[in-house]
Amino acid sequence: MAEKRVVNDLAVLGGSPVFPEMLHVGRPNIGNRERFLERVNDILDRRWLTNNGRYVREFESRIAAQVGVRHCIAVCNATIALEITVRALGLSGEVIVPSFTFVATAHALQWQQITPVFCDIDPATHNIDPGKVEELITPKTTGIVGVHTWGRPCAVGELARIAERRNLRLLFDAAHAFGCTHQGRRIGVFGSAEVFSFHATKFLNAFEGGAVLTDDDDLAARIRLMKNFGFAGYDNVIYIGTNGKMSEVSAAMGLSALESMEDIVAVNRRNYGRYRAELSGIPGITLAAYDESERCNYQYIVLEVDESCPLPDRDLLVRVLHAENVFARRYFHPGCHRMEPYRSCSPRAGVPLPNTERLTRRVLSLPTGTAIGEEEIRRICGIIRFAVDHGAEIGGRFP
Ligand code: T4K
């Protein structure tokens, strides 16, 4: 390790980086490789590569059984799954959504001419603040999309009560939350539907993939039609649709990951505990906590850098980490409402969202998962501690 004794030892100031190669946030967790390759061989032998194949159907039924819902519809990714679900729910006009989310949540609405109306978050949970939803409802509002950011469930009960009282549809973007529970119930059972992501960077990885979970038989039937061009059988199109199908190789990866899920949680949980211990007592640095009385997937290590930190700001810490080959990410900077096209075209995108704006200036994500171990975490936290301890001096070098 390139030890840091004085600030000039930092790579950002010309020293050698701690890590010879970049450590990424979102390195894929690879489940049981042999089981995956067996399935791939079977797929190739049978020459059935996509279009509702055996592995897609098995993946769907295993997820539905595990979560406890009537329907799981596998889709090629969560963005298309959101788009299809929004359409199948009949949403139109305006839909209330947090700005503090990956831009796909907002795009899935705007892509079909629905205006995302951005709501502020609760700074304690990083999730949509149900207390701020009602003031955004207009005669054009048709729904609410809650996001379980970092896999920490949003206020599903309060959102459900608002949706019921105001006759709105409630959908959850559960991209981060596979394997998590809220009050003992699996994420996937709430609202009209919930959407998981199985992208390579997600807790459960199918290369690319997503799924819609719902107990609503009619909605599930519409989504199944829509994800397959509207085909109700050979040569029989009865609906407008798109191509949202998951391939067999993705389902094979998803199944192998599902079988390794408990091992992956154990690694993530151990990493979270190590980060918590190594970061404790560093002034101005807070690790976003998981509620350990619930099931969590511990997939995200999220820090907040607050005003009491001797380093001038989060961006300087990110710069220091990048130079040391720790590719920390500023998810979800700067907030959807300050990205195009929303910044320019959304009528209420300019509404102040103080908690979102504050958080997007403070937050950063660090590497975790099966690709890193105890030593890497110790070194990453060592860099952070050193940078904070010498925050004023480093700040002086980057006025
Ligand atoms: N809703 C929410 C709340 C979401 O967070 C997301 C996706 C969605 C909806 C939509 O889900 P999908 O349509 O993707 O299923 C990444 C992911 O691409 C995206 O899936 C994810 N959220 C978002 C939070 O993060 P980027 O632009 O940061 O991706 P990228 O390519 O920079 O990858 C992240 C890091 O992972 C890189 O530093 C490299 C590393 N990596 C990535 C891949 C793909 C690897 O080491 N190996 C890999 O194979 O968006």
Tab-separated table of C-alpha atoms and ligand atoms in Angstrom:
chain	number	residue	atom	x	y	z
A	1	MET	CA	0.000	0.000	0.000
A	2	ALA	CA	1.170	3.471	-0.831
A	3	GLU	CA	1.057	4.765	2.756
A	4	LYS	CA	-0.100	8.333	3.307
A	5	ARG	CA	1.959	10.273	5.806
A	6	VAL	CA	1.662	13.796	4.425
A	7	VAL	CA	-0.946	15.274	2.078
A	8	ASN	CA	1.511	15.204	-0.821
A	9	ASP	CA	1.340	11.397	-0.607
A	10	LEU	CA	-2.258	11.570	-1.843
A	11	ALA	CA	-2.545	10.571	-5.502
A	12	VAL	CA	-4.631	13.679	-6.146
A	13	LEU	CA	-1.527	15.708	-5.177
A	14	GLY	CA	0.950	13.595	-7.139
A	15	GLY	CA	1.510	10.553	-4.848
A	16	SER	CA	1.009	6.917	-5.840
A	17	PRO	CA	-2.531	5.555	-5.749
A	18	VAL	CA	-3.412	3.096	-3.007
A	19	PHE	CA	-4.969	0.679	-5.516
A	20	PRO	CA	-3.194	-0.262	-8.747
A	21	GLU	CA	-6.543	-0.897	-10.475
A	22	MET	CA	-9.883	0.874	-10.238
A	23	LEU	CA	-12.355	-0.413	-7.617
A	24	HIS	CA	-15.901	0.086	-8.922
A	25	VAL	CA	-19.256	0.585	-7.252
A	26	GLY	CA	-21.560	-2.031	-8.722
A	27	ARG	CA	-19.085	-4.806	-9.557
A	28	PRO	CA	-21.378	-7.710	-10.414
A	29	ASN	CA	-21.890	-10.521	-7.914
A	30	ILE	CA	-21.304	-13.773	-9.767
A	31	GLY	CA	-23.371	-16.629	-8.340
A	32	ASN	CA	-22.622	-20.307	-8.913
A	33	ARG	CA	-20.611	-20.251	-12.150
A	34	GLU	CA	-20.881	-24.021	-12.772
A	35	ARG	CA	-24.665	-24.006	-12.446
A	36	PHE	CA	-24.850	-21.017	-14.784
A	37	LEU	CA	-22.639	-22.684	-17.408
A	38	GLU	CA	-24.654	-25.935	-17.167
A	39	ARG	CA	-27.791	-23.945	-17.910
A	40	VAL	CA	-26.137	-22.103	-20.789
A	41	ASN	CA	-25.089	-25.433	-22.316
A	42	ASP	CA	-28.630	-26.706	-21.963
A	43	ILE	CA	-29.968	-23.528	-23.634
A	44	LEU	CA	-27.568	-24.001	-26.544
A	45	ASP	CA	-28.342	-27.725	-26.831
A	46	ARG	CA	-32.073	-27.085	-26.944
A	47	ARG	CA	-31.707	-24.022	-29.207
A	48	TRP	CA	-34.352	-22.127	-27.321
A	49	LEU	CA	-32.750	-18.773	-26.627
A	50	THR	CA	-35.590	-16.370	-25.815
A	51	ASN	CA	-39.405	-15.933	-26.133
A	52	ASN	CA	-40.768	-17.204	-22.825
A	53	GLY	CA	-38.401	-20.148	-22.562
A	54	ARG	CA	-38.053	-22.710	-19.807
A	55	TYR	CA	-35.591	-20.711	-17.715
A	56	VAL	CA	-37.573	-17.484	-17.913
A	57	ARG	CA	-40.659	-19.340	-16.708
A	58	GLU	CA	-38.705	-20.991	-13.896
A	59	PHE	CA	-37.174	-17.632	-12.889
A	60	GLU	CA	-40.633	-16.042	-12.788
A	61	SER	CA	-42.231	-18.781	-10.741
A	62	ARG	CA	-39.367	-18.922	-8.236
A	63	ILE	CA	-39.457	-15.171	-7.666
A	64	ALA	CA	-43.252	-15.099	-7.366
A	65	ALA	CA	-43.106	-17.934	-4.795
A	66	GLN	CA	-40.288	-16.338	-2.813
A	67	VAL	CA	-41.936	-12.906	-2.668
A	68	GLY	CA	-45.454	-14.270	-2.219
A	69	VAL	CA	-47.294	-12.709	-5.179
A	70	ARG	CA	-49.547	-14.202	-7.831
A	71	HIS	CA	-47.589	-12.871	-10.818
A	72	CYS	CA	-43.968	-12.205	-11.659
A	73	ILE	CA	-43.389	-11.105	-15.250
A	74	ALA	CA	-39.729	-11.124	-16.294
A	75	VAL	CA	-38.707	-8.241	-18.553
A	76	CYS	CA	-35.472	-7.322	-20.377
A	77	ASN	CA	-34.641	-4.505	-17.905
A	78	ALA	CA	-36.341	-2.442	-15.210
A	79	THR	CA	-36.672	0.676	-17.359
A	80	ILE	CA	-38.822	-1.141	-19.915
A	81	ALA	CA	-40.628	-2.890	-17.037
A	82	LEU	CA	-41.503	0.524	-15.567
A	83	GLU	CA	-42.609	1.878	-18.945
A	84	ILE	CA	-44.851	-1.100	-19.603
A	85	THR	CA	-46.331	-1.057	-16.108
A	86	VAL	CA	-47.020	2.677	-16.235
A	87	ARG	CA	-48.831	2.135	-19.525
A	88	ALA	CA	-50.675	-0.980	-18.382
A	89	LEU	CA	-51.880	0.904	-15.292
A	90	GLY	CA	-53.309	3.591	-17.574
A	91	LEU	CA	-51.299	6.415	-16.046
A	92	SER	CA	-51.442	9.733	-17.877
A	93	GLY	CA	-51.146	13.474	-17.217
A	94	GLU	CA	-48.955	13.869	-14.144
A	95	VAL	CA	-47.369	11.322	-11.845
A	96	ILE	CA	-45.658	12.175	-8.555
A	97	VAL	CA	-42.176	10.759	-8.202
A	98	PRO	CA	-39.066	11.546	-6.166
A	99	SER	CA	-36.316	13.491	-7.917
A	100	PHE	CA	-33.733	11.628	-5.848
A	101	THR	CA	-33.675	8.470	-7.984
A	102	PHE	CA	-31.932	7.051	-11.021
A	103	VAL	CA	-33.163	9.001	-14.030
A	104	ALA	CA	-34.840	5.873	-15.470
A	105	THR	CA	-37.728	6.339	-13.017
A	106	ALA	CA	-38.565	9.745	-14.507
A	107	HIS	CA	-37.752	8.734	-18.090
A	108	ALA	CA	-40.206	5.821	-17.928
A	109	LEU	CA	-42.939	8.447	-17.507
A	110	GLN	CA	-41.704	11.197	-19.811
A	111	TRP	CA	-41.018	8.631	-22.578
A	112	GLN	CA	-44.785	8.325	-22.879
A	113	GLN	CA	-45.640	11.998	-22.468
A	114	ILE	CA	-46.501	11.735	-18.787
A	115	THR	CA	-45.093	14.588	-16.702
A	116	PRO	CA	-43.072	13.491	-13.701
A	117	VAL	CA	-43.883	15.869	-10.855
A	118	PHE	CA	-40.906	15.790	-8.557
A	119	CYS	CA	-41.434	15.433	-4.841
A	120	ASP	CA	-38.905	16.074	-2.086
A	121	ILE	CA	-37.484	13.335	0.097
A	122	ASP	CA	-37.311	12.658	3.798
A	123	PRO	CA	-33.655	13.353	4.654
A	124	ALA	CA	-33.639	10.546	7.213
A	125	THR	CA	-34.643	7.817	4.747
A	126	HIS	CA	-33.629	9.327	1.354
A	127	ASN	CA	-37.105	8.223	0.174
A	128	ILE	CA	-40.101	10.213	-1.061
A	129	ASP	CA	-41.627	12.247	1.781
A	130	PRO	CA	-45.309	11.278	1.992
A	131	GLY	CA	-45.997	14.529	3.843
A	132	LYS	CA	-45.114	16.457	0.687
A	133	VAL	CA	-47.085	14.365	-1.808
A	134	GLU	CA	-50.586	15.779	-1.325
A	135	GLU	CA	-49.647	19.369	-2.072
A	136	LEU	CA	-48.442	18.209	-5.523
A	137	ILE	CA	-51.727	16.549	-6.498
A	138	THR	CA	-53.677	18.350	-9.239
A	139	PRO	CA	-56.683	17.320	-11.358
A	140	LYS	CA	-54.160	15.861	-13.829
A	141	THR	CA	-52.466	13.565	-11.308
A	142	THR	CA	-53.075	9.876	-11.927
A	143	GLY	CA	-50.458	8.125	-9.835
A	144	ILE	CA	-47.539	8.020	-7.427
A	145	VAL	CA	-44.296	6.150	-7.986
A	146	GLY	CA	-42.387	5.404	-4.771
A	147	VAL	CA	-38.755	4.279	-4.958
A	148	HIS	CA	-37.191	2.024	-2.311
A	149	THR	CA	-33.846	3.796	-2.552
A	150	TRP	CA	-30.812	1.686	-1.506
A	151	GLY	CA	-33.286	-1.134	-0.816
A	152	ARG	CA	-34.653	0.772	2.194
A	153	PRO	CA	-38.434	0.596	1.904
A	154	CYS	CA	-40.281	3.851	1.400
A	155	ALA	CA	-43.314	4.794	3.496
A	156	VAL	CA	-45.608	2.298	1.783
A	157	GLY	CA	-48.444	2.555	4.303
A	158	GLU	CA	-48.714	6.352	4.149
A	159	LEU	CA	-48.390	6.381	0.373
A	160	ALA	CA	-51.091	3.720	0.070
A	161	ARG	CA	-53.441	5.776	2.250
A	162	ILE	CA	-52.885	8.906	0.128
A	163	ALA	CA	-53.340	6.927	-3.099
A	164	GLU	CA	-56.587	5.428	-1.849
A	165	ARG	CA	-57.982	8.690	-0.505
A	166	ARG	CA	-57.135	10.604	-3.704
A	167	ASN	CA	-58.006	7.772	-6.095
A	168	LEU	CA	-54.490	7.423	-7.525
A	169	ARG	CA	-52.566	4.366	-8.676
A	170	LEU	CA	-49.504	3.464	-6.623
A	171	LEU	CA	-46.471	1.844	-8.231
A	172	PHE	CA	-43.108	1.081	-6.641
A	173	ASP	CA	-39.739	1.240	-8.318
A	174	ALA	CA	-38.099	-1.543	-6.334
A	175	ALA	CA	-34.983	-1.655	-8.548
A	176	HIS	CA	-32.704	-1.754	-5.477
A	177	ALA	CA	-34.861	-3.801	-3.165
A	178	PHE	CA	-34.887	-7.449	-4.198
A	179	GLY	CA	-34.586	-9.577	-1.055
A	180	CYS	CA	-35.695	-6.792	1.331
A	181	THR	CA	-38.708	-6.676	3.632
A	182	HIS	CA	-40.942	-3.980	5.092
A	183	GLN	CA	-42.612	-4.863	8.389
A	184	GLY	CA	-41.733	-8.481	7.686
A	185	ARG	CA	-43.371	-8.537	4.244
A	186	ARG	CA	-41.255	-8.924	1.135
A	187	ILE	CA	-40.817	-5.916	-1.130
A	188	GLY	CA	-42.718	-6.894	-4.258
A	189	VAL	CA	-46.131	-7.237	-2.611
A	190	PHE	CA	-46.978	-3.545	-2.215
A	191	GLY	CA	-49.005	-1.115	-4.347
A	192	SER	CA	-50.614	-2.043	-7.651
A	193	ALA	CA	-47.273	-3.424	-8.791
A	194	GLU	CA	-43.577	-3.314	-7.986
A	195	VAL	CA	-40.653	-3.383	-10.412
A	196	PHE	CA	-37.275	-5.012	-9.697
A	197	SER	CA	-34.044	-4.481	-11.629
A	198	PHE	CA	-31.675	-7.371	-12.291
A	199	HIS	CA	-29.033	-5.232	-14.013
A	200	ALA	CA	-25.403	-6.383	-13.657
A	201	THR	CA	-24.827	-3.870	-10.855
A	202	LYS	CA	-27.852	-4.960	-8.823
A	203	PHE	CA	-28.022	-7.313	-5.859
A	204	LEU	CA	-29.573	-10.046	-8.017
A	205	ASN	CA	-27.962	-9.925	-11.417
A	206	ALA	CA	-29.220	-11.360	-14.699
A	207	PHE	CA	-26.731	-9.375	-16.871
A	208	GLU	CA	-29.678	-7.144	-17.825
A	209	GLY	CA	-33.163	-7.808	-16.521
A	210	GLY	CA	-36.191	-6.682	-14.606
A	211	ALA	CA	-39.525	-7.979	-13.391
A	212	VAL	CA	-42.980	-6.706	-12.561
A	213	LEU	CA	-44.698	-8.236	-9.535
A	214	THR	CA	-48.411	-7.902	-8.943
A	215	ASP	CA	-51.424	-9.651	-7.475
A	216	ASP	CA	-53.708	-8.085	-10.089
A	217	ASP	CA	-54.623	-10.744	-12.691
A	218	ASP	CA	-55.850	-8.255	-15.322
A	219	LEU	CA	-52.824	-6.026	-14.963
A	220	ALA	CA	-50.506	-9.046	-15.242
A	221	ALA	CA	-52.278	-10.196	-18.406
A	222	ARG	CA	-51.915	-6.739	-19.984
A	223	ILE	CA	-48.228	-6.568	-19.077
A	224	ARG	CA	-47.618	-10.035	-20.568
A	225	LEU	CA	-49.234	-8.929	-23.820
A	226	MET	CA	-47.413	-5.614	-23.895
A	227	LYS	CA	-43.978	-7.105	-23.339
A	228	ASN	CA	-44.473	-9.435	-26.334
A	229	PHE	CA	-45.699	-7.039	-29.073
A	230	GLY	CA	-49.323	-7.617	-28.015
A	231	PHE	CA	-49.325	-11.230	-29.244
A	232	ALA	CA	-52.065	-13.327	-27.663
A	233	GLY	CA	-50.949	-16.402	-29.654
A	234	TYR	CA	-49.339	-17.152	-32.993
A	235	ASP	CA	-50.249	-14.482	-35.562
A	236	ASN	CA	-52.775	-12.924	-33.199
A	237	VAL	CA	-51.994	-9.380	-32.093
A	238	ILE	CA	-54.689	-7.868	-29.882
A	239	TYR	CA	-52.931	-4.979	-28.207
A	240	ILE	CA	-50.202	-2.403	-28.728
A	241	GLY	CA	-46.959	-3.794	-27.397
A	242	THR	CA	-43.211	-3.646	-27.435
A	243	ASN	CA	-40.333	-6.073	-27.079
A	244	GLY	CA	-39.687	-6.400	-23.347
A	245	LYS	CA	-38.774	-10.079	-23.273
A	246	MET	CA	-36.040	-11.479	-21.061
A	247	SER	CA	-33.636	-13.853	-22.794
A	248	GLU	CA	-32.914	-17.379	-21.577
A	249	VAL	CA	-29.287	-16.608	-20.805
A	250	SER	CA	-30.374	-13.736	-18.542
A	251	ALA	CA	-32.833	-16.009	-16.765
A	252	ALA	CA	-30.079	-18.639	-16.349
A	253	MET	CA	-27.874	-15.999	-14.712
A	254	GLY	CA	-30.793	-14.810	-12.566
A	255	LEU	CA	-31.543	-18.344	-11.384
A	256	SER	CA	-27.912	-18.980	-10.494
A	257	ALA	CA	-27.815	-15.674	-8.602
A	258	LEU	CA	-31.050	-16.572	-6.821
A	259	GLU	CA	-29.459	-19.816	-5.616
A	260	SER	CA	-26.468	-17.838	-4.256
A	261	MET	CA	-28.568	-15.062	-2.787
A	262	GLU	CA	-27.998	-15.843	0.904
A	263	ASP	CA	-24.214	-16.011	0.369
A	264	ILE	CA	-24.267	-12.634	-1.371
A	265	VAL	CA	-26.311	-11.063	1.441
A	266	ALA	CA	-23.825	-12.459	3.956
A	267	VAL	CA	-20.883	-10.863	2.115
A	268	ASN	CA	-22.692	-7.532	1.726
A	269	ARG	CA	-23.696	-7.543	5.374
A	270	ARG	CA	-20.146	-8.295	6.509
A	271	ASN	CA	-18.838	-5.471	4.292
A	272	TYR	CA	-21.429	-3.085	5.726
A	273	GLY	CA	-20.346	-3.996	9.284
A	274	ARG	CA	-16.693	-3.411	8.363
A	275	TYR	CA	-17.409	-0.040	6.790
A	276	ARG	CA	-19.431	0.946	9.849
A	277	ALA	CA	-16.585	0.019	12.192
A	278	GLU	CA	-13.836	1.595	10.053
A	279	LEU	CA	-15.730	4.847	9.451
A	280	SER	CA	-16.928	5.340	12.998
A	281	GLY	CA	-15.849	8.571	14.613
A	282	ILE	CA	-14.730	10.292	11.391
A	283	PRO	CA	-16.131	13.811	11.783
A	284	GLY	CA	-18.785	14.792	9.267
A	285	ILE	CA	-19.071	11.313	7.714
A	286	THR	CA	-22.269	9.291	8.234
A	287	LEU	CA	-22.965	5.836	6.844
A	288	ALA	CA	-26.586	5.301	5.758
A	289	ALA	CA	-27.944	2.654	8.136
A	290	TYR	CA	-30.034	-0.422	7.378
A	291	ASP	CA	-32.824	-1.550	9.681
A	292	GLU	CA	-31.410	-4.876	10.768
A	293	SER	CA	-34.738	-5.996	12.200
A	294	GLU	CA	-35.844	-6.393	8.565
A	295	ARG	CA	-34.347	-8.465	5.755
A	296	CYS	CA	-31.920	-6.225	3.826
A	297	ASN	CA	-29.671	-6.942	0.868
A	298	TYR	CA	-27.013	-4.434	2.055
A	299	GLN	CA	-26.166	-3.767	-1.599
A	300	TYR	CA	-25.264	-0.087	-1.202
A	301	ILE	CA	-22.663	1.568	0.988
A	302	VAL	CA	-23.821	5.177	1.072
A	303	LEU	CA	-22.090	8.020	2.899
A	304	GLU	CA	-23.132	11.535	3.669
A	305	VAL	CA	-20.516	14.241	4.051
A	306	ASP	CA	-21.956	17.030	6.178
A	307	GLU	CA	-20.952	20.557	7.108
A	308	SER	CA	-19.009	19.429	10.173
A	309	CYS	CA	-16.500	17.599	7.946
A	310	PRO	CA	-13.136	19.413	7.820
A	311	LEU	CA	-12.943	18.673	4.071
A	312	PRO	CA	-14.620	21.537	2.199
A	313	ASP	CA	-17.128	19.291	0.421
A	314	ARG	CA	-18.172	15.864	-0.844
A	315	ASP	CA	-16.796	16.547	-4.328
A	316	LEU	CA	-13.276	16.976	-3.030
A	317	LEU	CA	-13.540	13.652	-1.199
A	318	VAL	CA	-14.753	12.010	-4.427
A	319	ARG	CA	-11.810	13.553	-6.266
A	320	VAL	CA	-9.371	12.213	-3.661
A	321	LEU	CA	-10.933	8.727	-3.867
A	322	HIS	CA	-10.915	8.643	-7.674
A	323	ALA	CA	-7.229	9.523	-7.741
A	324	GLU	CA	-6.591	6.563	-5.413
A	325	ASN	CA	-8.521	4.360	-7.889
A	326	VAL	CA	-11.672	4.125	-5.770
A	327	PHE	CA	-14.413	4.984	-8.240
A	328	ALA	CA	-16.910	6.342	-5.688
A	329	ARG	CA	-20.194	7.449	-7.281
A	330	ARG	CA	-22.377	10.486	-6.557
A	331	TYR	CA	-25.685	8.656	-6.989
A	332	PHE	CA	-28.096	10.492	-7.688
A	333	HIS	CA	-26.433	13.818	-8.378
A	334	PRO	CA	-27.777	16.382	-9.273
A	335	GLY	CA	-31.347	15.005	-8.949
A	336	CYS	CA	-33.651	14.339	-11.900
A	337	HIS	CA	-35.275	17.780	-11.627
A	338	ARG	CA	-31.945	19.384	-12.453
A	339	MET	CA	-31.246	17.152	-15.463
A	340	GLU	CA	-32.470	17.625	-19.000
A	341	PRO	CA	-35.139	17.514	-20.222
A	342	TYR	CA	-36.783	18.053	-16.840
A	343	ARG	CA	-34.793	21.135	-15.890
A	344	SER	CA	-36.075	22.942	-18.982
A	345	CYS	CA	-39.453	21.477	-19.810
A	346	SER	CA	-41.131	20.206	-16.670
A	347	PRO	CA	-43.469	22.941	-15.457
A	348	ARG	CA	-42.778	22.341	-11.808
A	349	ALA	CA	-39.254	20.953	-12.065
A	350	GLY	CA	-38.025	24.247	-10.682
A	351	VAL	CA	-40.010	23.875	-7.463
A	352	PRO	CA	-37.467	23.944	-4.648
A	353	LEU	CA	-36.683	20.491	-3.333
A	354	PRO	CA	-34.400	21.506	-0.453
A	355	ASN	CA	-33.850	18.064	1.050
A	356	THR	CA	-33.095	16.529	-2.346
A	357	GLU	CA	-30.710	19.315	-3.256
A	358	ARG	CA	-28.933	19.111	0.077
A	359	LEU	CA	-28.577	15.328	-0.160
A	360	THR	CA	-27.311	15.351	-3.743
A	361	ARG	CA	-24.485	17.628	-2.547
A	362	ARG	CA	-23.573	15.311	0.342
A	363	VAL	CA	-23.993	11.747	-0.787
A	364	LEU	CA	-21.600	9.210	-2.261
A	365	SER	CA	-21.570	5.442	-2.809
A	366	LEU	CA	-18.583	3.184	-2.153
A	367	PRO	CA	-17.628	-0.237	-3.564
A	368	THR	CA	-18.981	-3.359	-1.885
A	369	GLY	CA	-20.145	-6.839	-2.888
A	370	THR	CA	-18.255	-10.028	-3.549
A	371	ALA	CA	-15.548	-8.267	-5.579
A	372	ILE	CA	-13.931	-6.638	-2.546
A	373	GLY	CA	-12.723	-7.862	0.840
A	374	GLU	CA	-11.752	-6.726	4.288
A	375	GLU	CA	-8.352	-5.344	3.280
A	376	GLU	CA	-9.799	-3.161	0.500
A	377	ILE	CA	-12.439	-1.764	2.860
A	378	ARG	CA	-9.796	-1.009	5.475
A	379	ARG	CA	-7.748	0.863	2.870
A	380	ILE	CA	-10.704	2.772	1.425
A	381	CYS	CA	-11.697	3.910	4.912
A	382	GLY	CA	-8.042	4.727	5.641
A	383	ILE	CA	-8.028	7.115	2.671
A	384	ILE	CA	-11.251	8.757	3.880
A	385	ARG	CA	-9.949	9.111	7.449
A	386	PHE	CA	-6.654	10.572	6.239
A	387	ALA	CA	-8.423	13.006	3.896
A	388	VAL	CA	-10.778	14.177	6.645
A	389	ASP	CA	-7.991	14.433	9.230
A	390	HIS	CA	-6.109	16.698	6.800
A	391	GLY	CA	-9.265	18.279	5.390
A	392	ALA	CA	-8.308	21.914	5.943
A	393	GLU	CA	-4.850	21.458	4.430
A	394	ILE	CA	-6.200	19.570	1.393
A	395	GLY	CA	-8.944	22.173	0.993
A	396	GLY	CA	-6.262	24.857	0.905
A	397	ARG	CA	-4.628	23.097	-2.034
A	398	PHE	CA	-7.903	23.098	-4.006
A	399	PRO	CA	-9.310	26.572	-3.410
B	1	T4K	N1	-34.816	2.610	-10.981
B	1	T4K	C1	-33.764	2.776	-10.167
B	1	T4K	C2	-33.983	3.366	-8.822
B	1	T4K	C3	-32.473	2.400	-10.589
B	1	T4K	O1	-31.404	2.591	-9.780
B	1	T4K	C4	-32.316	1.852	-11.872
B	1	T4K	C5	-31.005	1.493	-12.361
B	1	T4K	C6	-33.463	1.669	-12.683
B	1	T4K	C7	-34.697	2.068	-12.195
B	1	T4K	C8	-33.385	1.070	-14.048
B	1	T4K	O2	-32.947	-0.256	-14.017
B	1	T4K	P1	-32.349	-0.982	-15.334
B	1	T4K	O3	-33.148	-0.491	-16.520
B	1	T4K	O4	-30.889	-0.622	-15.427
B	1	T4K	O5	-32.579	-2.456	-15.065
B	1	T4K	C9	-26.057	2.132	-13.085
B	1	T4K	C10	-26.881	1.035	-13.730
B	1	T4K	O6	-26.683	0.989	-15.125
B	1	T4K	C11	-28.346	1.144	-13.448
B	1	T4K	O7	-28.912	-0.141	-13.667
B	1	T4K	C12	-28.604	1.547	-12.006
B	1	T4K	N2	-29.981	1.798	-11.706
B	1	T4K	C13	-27.833	2.794	-11.629
B	1	T4K	C14	-28.014	3.177	-10.194
B	1	T4K	O8	-26.453	2.529	-11.824
B	1	T4K	P2	-24.505	3.814	-14.236
B	1	T4K	O9	-24.688	4.742	-15.372
B	1	T4K	O10	-23.914	4.319	-13.012
B	1	T4K	O11	-23.795	2.465	-14.749
B	1	T4K	P3	-22.300	2.174	-14.988
B	1	T4K	O12	-22.186	1.579	-16.310
B	1	T4K	O13	-21.450	3.333	-14.672
B	1	T4K	O14	-21.979	0.998	-13.949
B	1	T4K	C15	-21.701	1.260	-12.587
B	1	T4K	C16	-20.331	0.699	-12.187
B	1	T4K	O15	-20.392	-0.705	-12.210
B	1	T4K	C17	-19.197	1.131	-13.086
B	1	T4K	O16	-18.289	1.866	-12.333
B	1	T4K	C18	-18.576	-0.148	-13.587
B	1	T4K	C19	-19.239	-1.258	-12.812
B	1	T4K	N3	-19.640	-2.361	-13.681
B	1	T4K	C20	-20.749	-2.192	-14.466
B	1	T4K	C21	-21.151	-3.211	-15.296
B	1	T4K	C22	-22.372	-3.038	-16.170
B	1	T4K	C23	-18.918	-3.512	-13.704
B	1	T4K	O17	-17.900	-3.634	-12.980
B	1	T4K	N4	-19.316	-4.537	-14.502
B	1	T4K	C24	-20.419	-4.442	-15.309
B	1	T4K	O18	-20.777	-5.405	-16.006
B	1	T4K	O19	-25.953	3.219	-13.940
